[in-house]
Each structure stands twice: as C-alpha cells, then as structure tokens.
Amino acid sequence: MQTSSGTEPNEPIDRSSPIYVAGHRGLVGAAVVQHLEREGFTNILTATRDELDLRNQSDVSEWFNINRPRYVLLVAGTVGGILANSTRPAEFIYDNMMIHGTVVHSAYETGVEKLLYLGSSCIYPRDATQPITEEELLTGPLEETNEWYAIAKIAGIKLCQAYRRQFGCNFISAMPTNLYGPGDNFDLTSSHVIPALMRKFHDSRSSADRSVEVWGTGSAMREFLHVDDLASACLFLLENYSGDSHINVGTGIDLSIRELAETIQSIVHPDAVINWDRSKPDGTPRKLLDISRLRALGWEPSVPLTEGLSSTYEWFLSSELAGQELRGIDSV
Ligand code: GFB
C-alpha cells in the first residue's frame, strides 16, 4: 500500500525521474512530451497503442511492473467533437472508463509517486453558473450531446479521489477547457470546431463554391486553450499542487462560435461565405471556466487566441494534412 503523499507543493521534480505520458500521440500528449523535453526531462516513458492497449488491465499492470514510472501524466482517451460524442456514445464511455481505471489502478499498485489525470470542462452541468468554479461539479444535469464522455471523465476524477482517500495516493486532476493546436484532428466527422473550420475554410480556397458550412446558430459560447499552455499547466500542477479537488485550466475568456468562425475565416479565406447549418446542435450554450484557483497557485496562460489560431493554421499548411483526404484520428 502506498502511504507517501508524494511530491509536496513547490518541490521540483528530479528531471531524471521516469515519467510516463499515457497518450503521447494525441494532441495533448504530444505537446506534453515536447514540454517535458524542453524542461529537461531525460527519462520520458511512452507506449503506442499497438504496444499497450490501455483498456486492458493485465497488459497495463504488466507494463507498469516492467517500466516502473515514478510520475504519470494520464492524458490518454478517446476524444472528439460534438458529432462524434453524440454518435459514438459506447466508445466514448467504455474506452475512457477503462483507460482511467487501468492506469490509475496500476499507478497505485506500483507505488507511483504522483499522477495527474486530465478531464474536460464538459464534466460540469449544462446550466452551470458562469464562469464555472470547481464546486459546480455534480450540481445539475449534463449536456446531452456529450454526457457519455462526461460521465467517464467524472468517474476519472472520483477514481483519483478514491485512491487518494483509501490508499493515500497523490493523484490529482486537471479540467481543461476546449483545446486546440498543432497536431489536432482535422477529420470532419470527429474533430472539434477549430480544426473543422480550418479544414473547411481551407478547402473552400480551392473550390469554385466559396460557401463554408458552419454548424449550429453561432450563438454558443466557447473558451479555447492552446495545447502548449495546457502542457505547461500540467507540469505546473504536478510540481505545485497536491489537493483533493480537481483544478480548472483555461484562459478565462470566451467568444461566440460566430466570432470564432469569422476569425478563422479572416485567417484562412476572407472571401469565403459562411452558411449556418441550424439542423446541427449548438451543444452546451456556454462553458467558461473560472480559473481563479490556478491563478492563485501562480499559473497564467500565455498564448492569445488569434496568435494560436494563426500558428495552428501554419502548422496545418506545413504538415502533409493540407493536401490530403484525412483519416479519422480521434484518440489521444
Ligand atoms: O468543438 P465542438 O465539437 O465541441 O463544437 P463542444 C463546439 C461548437 O462549435 C458547437 C459548433 O456549438 C458546434 O455546433 N460548430 C460549428 C462545429 N461548426 C462546427 C464543425 O464543423 N465541427 C464541429 N465539431 N463543431 C465537446 C464535447 O463539445 O467539447 C466533448 O463534445 C469535449 O465532450 C469537448 O468536452 C471539449 O464544445 O460542443
């Protein structure tokens, strides 16, 4: 049984410690690995999906027993935008519940010193008071387009708290707002709104028809965090926070989907014409996170949205994705 409380707040992690990034090929995991490398970590452990099925407890237990990570960043999961969430509920709830369960349990069994679990802002009730504080969790019904994913993510928070309470594990949780950045999934059936709109405006540049279909009414409000900022917040929390409550990670600023679409239009194809497809759902009306707790700990986001959108589009252009039919990559 693990009894240590692990790294205490403000204690830097030894850069040669074995640190496992679960989900290193996803948007978040790739950014986390890059950030750890920039910060001087020399023993970063990873495993591809072919090497390790994170949904299989015996495989995960064996991997932990062999590799013995001291720290774990649990940023793996099956993720996707509003359409994928509502059309593939079984995958979203099963994959995520299994992945969280196996990794948390193996981390406990092998005496991992500290684990950071990554949730999502969709854990909060659809009609939560804005901006949303951590206390809003489980105070009302969830948004129906993503309740399967949200339930799995809430279970992940509770797993960490349960292992902390029963076994003294130093497992913490971070709840990021909507994310974007280089390495995102640009497949239109499973992507989130930013890569979807970049892809659509980009494709309209080479099409005779300048119209771009944007889903919903445009009135939904969203907050967006660059994935490099999230990677920085994950390491910051690992080194500076050891509490029971999950911590929100965001920018504290949101905008409407209409404003977002117009901003992406101005970056990618100003002559395009936006057509609103009101048959598609808006999803939750607003989910702006209150980030006072994280700010009080001493962390601030650093990438302004327009700058992050421009650099993400540059990444898209420089990657091989811009000229290709995309495959459905939607797991982190
Ligand atoms: O990014 P998104 O799919 O996720 O959609 P959610 C955000 C908003 O953008 C919604 C609108 O109001 C969409 O209707 N939208 C407009 C589009 N055009 C498009 C488009 O072409 N593609 C997409 N995807 N959206 C997700 C949850 O909700 O947020 C997940 O489903 C997760 O569980 C994630 O929590 C962070 O913000 O609505």
mmCIF file of C-alpha atoms in Angstrom, residues 12-128:
data_model
loop_
_atom_site.group_PDB
_atom_site.id
_atom_site.type_symbol
_atom_site.label_atom_id
_atom_site.label_comp_id
_atom_site.label_asym_id
_atom_site.label_seq_id
_atom_site.Cartn_x
_atom_site.Cartn_y
_atom_site.Cartn_z
ATOM 1 C CA PRO A 12 10.573 20.468 -8.320
ATOM 2 C CA ILE A 13 10.622 17.015 -9.855
ATOM 3 C CA ASP A 14 14.016 15.432 -10.464
ATOM 4 C CA ARG A 15 14.411 15.692 -14.268
ATOM 5 C CA SER A 16 15.926 12.193 -14.492
ATOM 6 C CA SER A 17 12.880 10.526 -12.879
ATOM 7 C CA PRO A 18 10.941 8.095 -15.081
ATOM 8 C CA ILE A 19 7.772 9.929 -16.123
ATOM 9 C CA TYR A 20 5.072 8.200 -18.189
ATOM 10 C CA VAL A 21 2.946 10.175 -20.640
ATOM 11 C CA ALA A 22 -0.099 7.997 -21.377
ATOM 12 C CA GLY A 23 -1.485 9.043 -24.774
ATOM 13 C CA HIS A 24 1.673 10.632 -26.190
ATOM 14 C CA ARG A 25 0.455 10.510 -29.788
ATOM 15 C CA GLY A 26 -2.627 12.633 -29.163
ATOM 16 C CA LEU A 27 -2.941 16.419 -29.312
ATOM 17 C CA VAL A 28 -2.307 16.815 -25.593
ATOM 18 C CA GLY A 29 0.197 14.002 -25.102
ATOM 19 C CA ALA A 30 2.458 15.175 -27.927
ATOM 20 C CA ALA A 31 2.508 18.706 -26.514
ATOM 21 C CA VAL A 32 3.197 17.361 -23.017
ATOM 22 C CA VAL A 33 6.164 15.295 -24.230
ATOM 23 C CA GLN A 34 7.604 18.330 -26.047
ATOM 24 C CA HIS A 35 7.150 20.470 -22.965
ATOM 25 C CA LEU A 36 8.832 17.906 -20.697
ATOM 26 C CA GLU A 37 11.748 17.661 -23.136
ATOM 27 C CA ARG A 38 12.102 21.464 -23.168
ATOM 28 C CA GLU A 39 12.046 21.396 -19.364
ATOM 29 C CA GLY A 40 14.955 18.958 -19.271
ATOM 30 C CA PHE A 41 13.261 15.639 -18.522
ATOM 31 C CA THR A 42 15.533 12.826 -19.670
ATOM 32 C CA ASN A 43 13.501 9.707 -18.908
ATOM 33 C CA ILE A 44 10.109 10.137 -20.584
ATOM 34 C CA LEU A 45 8.259 6.839 -20.992
ATOM 35 C CA THR A 46 5.718 6.269 -23.756
ATOM 36 C CA ALA A 47 3.937 3.315 -25.378
ATOM 37 C CA THR A 48 1.987 3.257 -28.641
ATOM 38 C CA ARG A 49 -1.474 1.748 -28.855
ATOM 39 C CA ASP A 50 -0.011 -1.284 -30.659
ATOM 40 C CA GLU A 51 2.431 -1.810 -27.804
ATOM 41 C CA LEU A 52 -0.073 -1.297 -25.000
ATOM 42 C CA ASP A 53 -3.883 -1.370 -25.015
ATOM 43 C CA LEU A 54 -4.689 0.945 -22.129
ATOM 44 C CA ARG A 55 -8.156 -0.612 -21.814
ATOM 45 C CA ASN A 56 -6.665 -3.956 -20.779
ATOM 46 C CA GLN A 57 -5.827 -4.165 -17.066
ATOM 47 C CA SER A 58 -3.454 -7.134 -17.275
ATOM 48 C CA ASP A 59 -1.455 -5.513 -20.107
ATOM 49 C CA VAL A 60 -1.294 -2.204 -18.260
ATOM 50 C CA SER A 61 -0.275 -3.899 -14.983
ATOM 51 C CA GLU A 62 2.499 -5.778 -16.763
ATOM 52 C CA TRP A 63 3.743 -2.604 -18.467
ATOM 53 C CA PHE A 64 3.825 -0.690 -15.152
ATOM 54 C CA ASN A 65 5.630 -3.554 -13.430
ATOM 55 C CA ILE A 66 8.313 -3.622 -16.101
ATOM 56 C CA ASN A 67 8.729 0.138 -16.680
ATOM 57 C CA ARG A 68 8.134 1.433 -13.134
ATOM 58 C CA PRO A 69 7.265 5.093 -13.813
ATOM 59 C CA ARG A 70 7.612 7.398 -10.824
ATOM 60 C CA TYR A 71 5.281 10.053 -12.244
ATOM 61 C CA VAL A 72 2.316 9.623 -14.583
ATOM 62 C CA LEU A 73 0.515 12.109 -16.816
ATOM 63 C CA LEU A 74 -2.760 10.408 -17.734
ATOM 64 C CA VAL A 75 -3.734 12.323 -20.875
ATOM 65 C CA ALA A 76 -4.956 9.344 -22.946
ATOM 66 C CA GLY A 77 -8.530 8.856 -24.055
ATOM 67 C CA THR A 78 -10.995 8.565 -26.888
ATOM 68 C CA VAL A 79 -11.969 12.141 -27.708
ATOM 69 C CA GLY A 80 -13.868 14.034 -30.360
ATOM 70 C CA GLY A 81 -16.184 16.897 -31.180
ATOM 71 C CA ILE A 82 -19.909 17.304 -30.745
ATOM 72 C CA LEU A 83 -20.851 14.926 -33.604
ATOM 73 C CA ALA A 84 -18.526 12.066 -32.615
ATOM 74 C CA ASN A 85 -19.626 12.370 -28.985
ATOM 75 C CA SER A 86 -23.295 12.051 -29.820
ATOM 76 C CA THR A 87 -22.992 9.324 -32.476
ATOM 77 C CA ARG A 88 -20.422 7.027 -30.794
ATOM 78 C CA PRO A 89 -21.514 7.051 -27.124
ATOM 79 C CA ALA A 90 -20.445 3.469 -26.404
ATOM 80 C CA GLU A 91 -16.828 4.063 -27.456
ATOM 81 C CA PHE A 92 -16.652 7.332 -25.556
ATOM 82 C CA ILE A 93 -17.886 5.881 -22.278
ATOM 83 C CA TYR A 94 -16.261 2.433 -22.480
ATOM 84 C CA ASP A 95 -12.792 3.407 -23.723
ATOM 85 C CA ASN A 96 -12.423 6.283 -21.315
ATOM 86 C CA MET A 97 -13.728 4.489 -18.244
ATOM 87 C CA MET A 98 -11.445 1.537 -18.916
ATOM 88 C CA ILE A 99 -8.351 3.669 -19.637
ATOM 89 C CA HIS A 100 -8.800 5.724 -16.473
ATOM 90 C CA GLY A 101 -9.425 2.608 -14.378
ATOM 91 C CA THR A 102 -6.465 0.573 -15.578
ATOM 92 C CA VAL A 103 -3.886 3.358 -15.399
ATOM 93 C CA VAL A 104 -4.972 4.691 -12.004
ATOM 94 C CA HIS A 105 -5.073 1.181 -10.549
ATOM 95 C CA SER A 106 -1.643 0.217 -11.905
ATOM 96 C CA ALA A 107 -0.189 3.504 -10.690
ATOM 97 C CA TYR A 108 -1.456 2.653 -7.210
ATOM 98 C CA GLU A 109 -0.220 -0.942 -7.366
ATOM 99 C CA THR A 110 3.297 0.043 -8.406
ATOM 100 C CA GLY A 111 3.604 2.945 -5.946
ATOM 101 C CA VAL A 112 3.677 5.822 -8.460
ATOM 102 C CA GLU A 113 4.675 8.924 -6.537
ATOM 103 C CA LYS A 114 2.310 11.300 -8.290
ATOM 104 C CA LEU A 115 -0.266 11.077 -11.080
ATOM 105 C CA LEU A 116 -2.040 13.856 -12.956
ATOM 106 C CA TYR A 117 -5.360 12.921 -14.557
ATOM 107 C CA LEU A 118 -6.796 15.092 -17.310
ATOM 108 C CA GLY A 119 -10.563 15.598 -17.504
ATOM 109 C CA SER A 120 -12.631 18.041 -19.539
ATOM 110 C CA SER A 121 -14.850 21.077 -18.973
ATOM 111 C CA CYS A 122 -17.838 19.020 -20.187
ATOM 112 C CA ILE A 123 -17.985 17.422 -16.715
ATOM 113 C CA TYR A 124 -19.958 20.438 -15.497
ATOM 114 C CA PRO A 125 -23.759 20.748 -15.635
ATOM 115 C CA ARG A 126 -25.154 22.209 -18.852
ATOM 116 C CA ASP A 127 -26.652 25.141 -16.964
ATOM 117 C CA ALA A 128 -23.768 25.709 -14.559
#
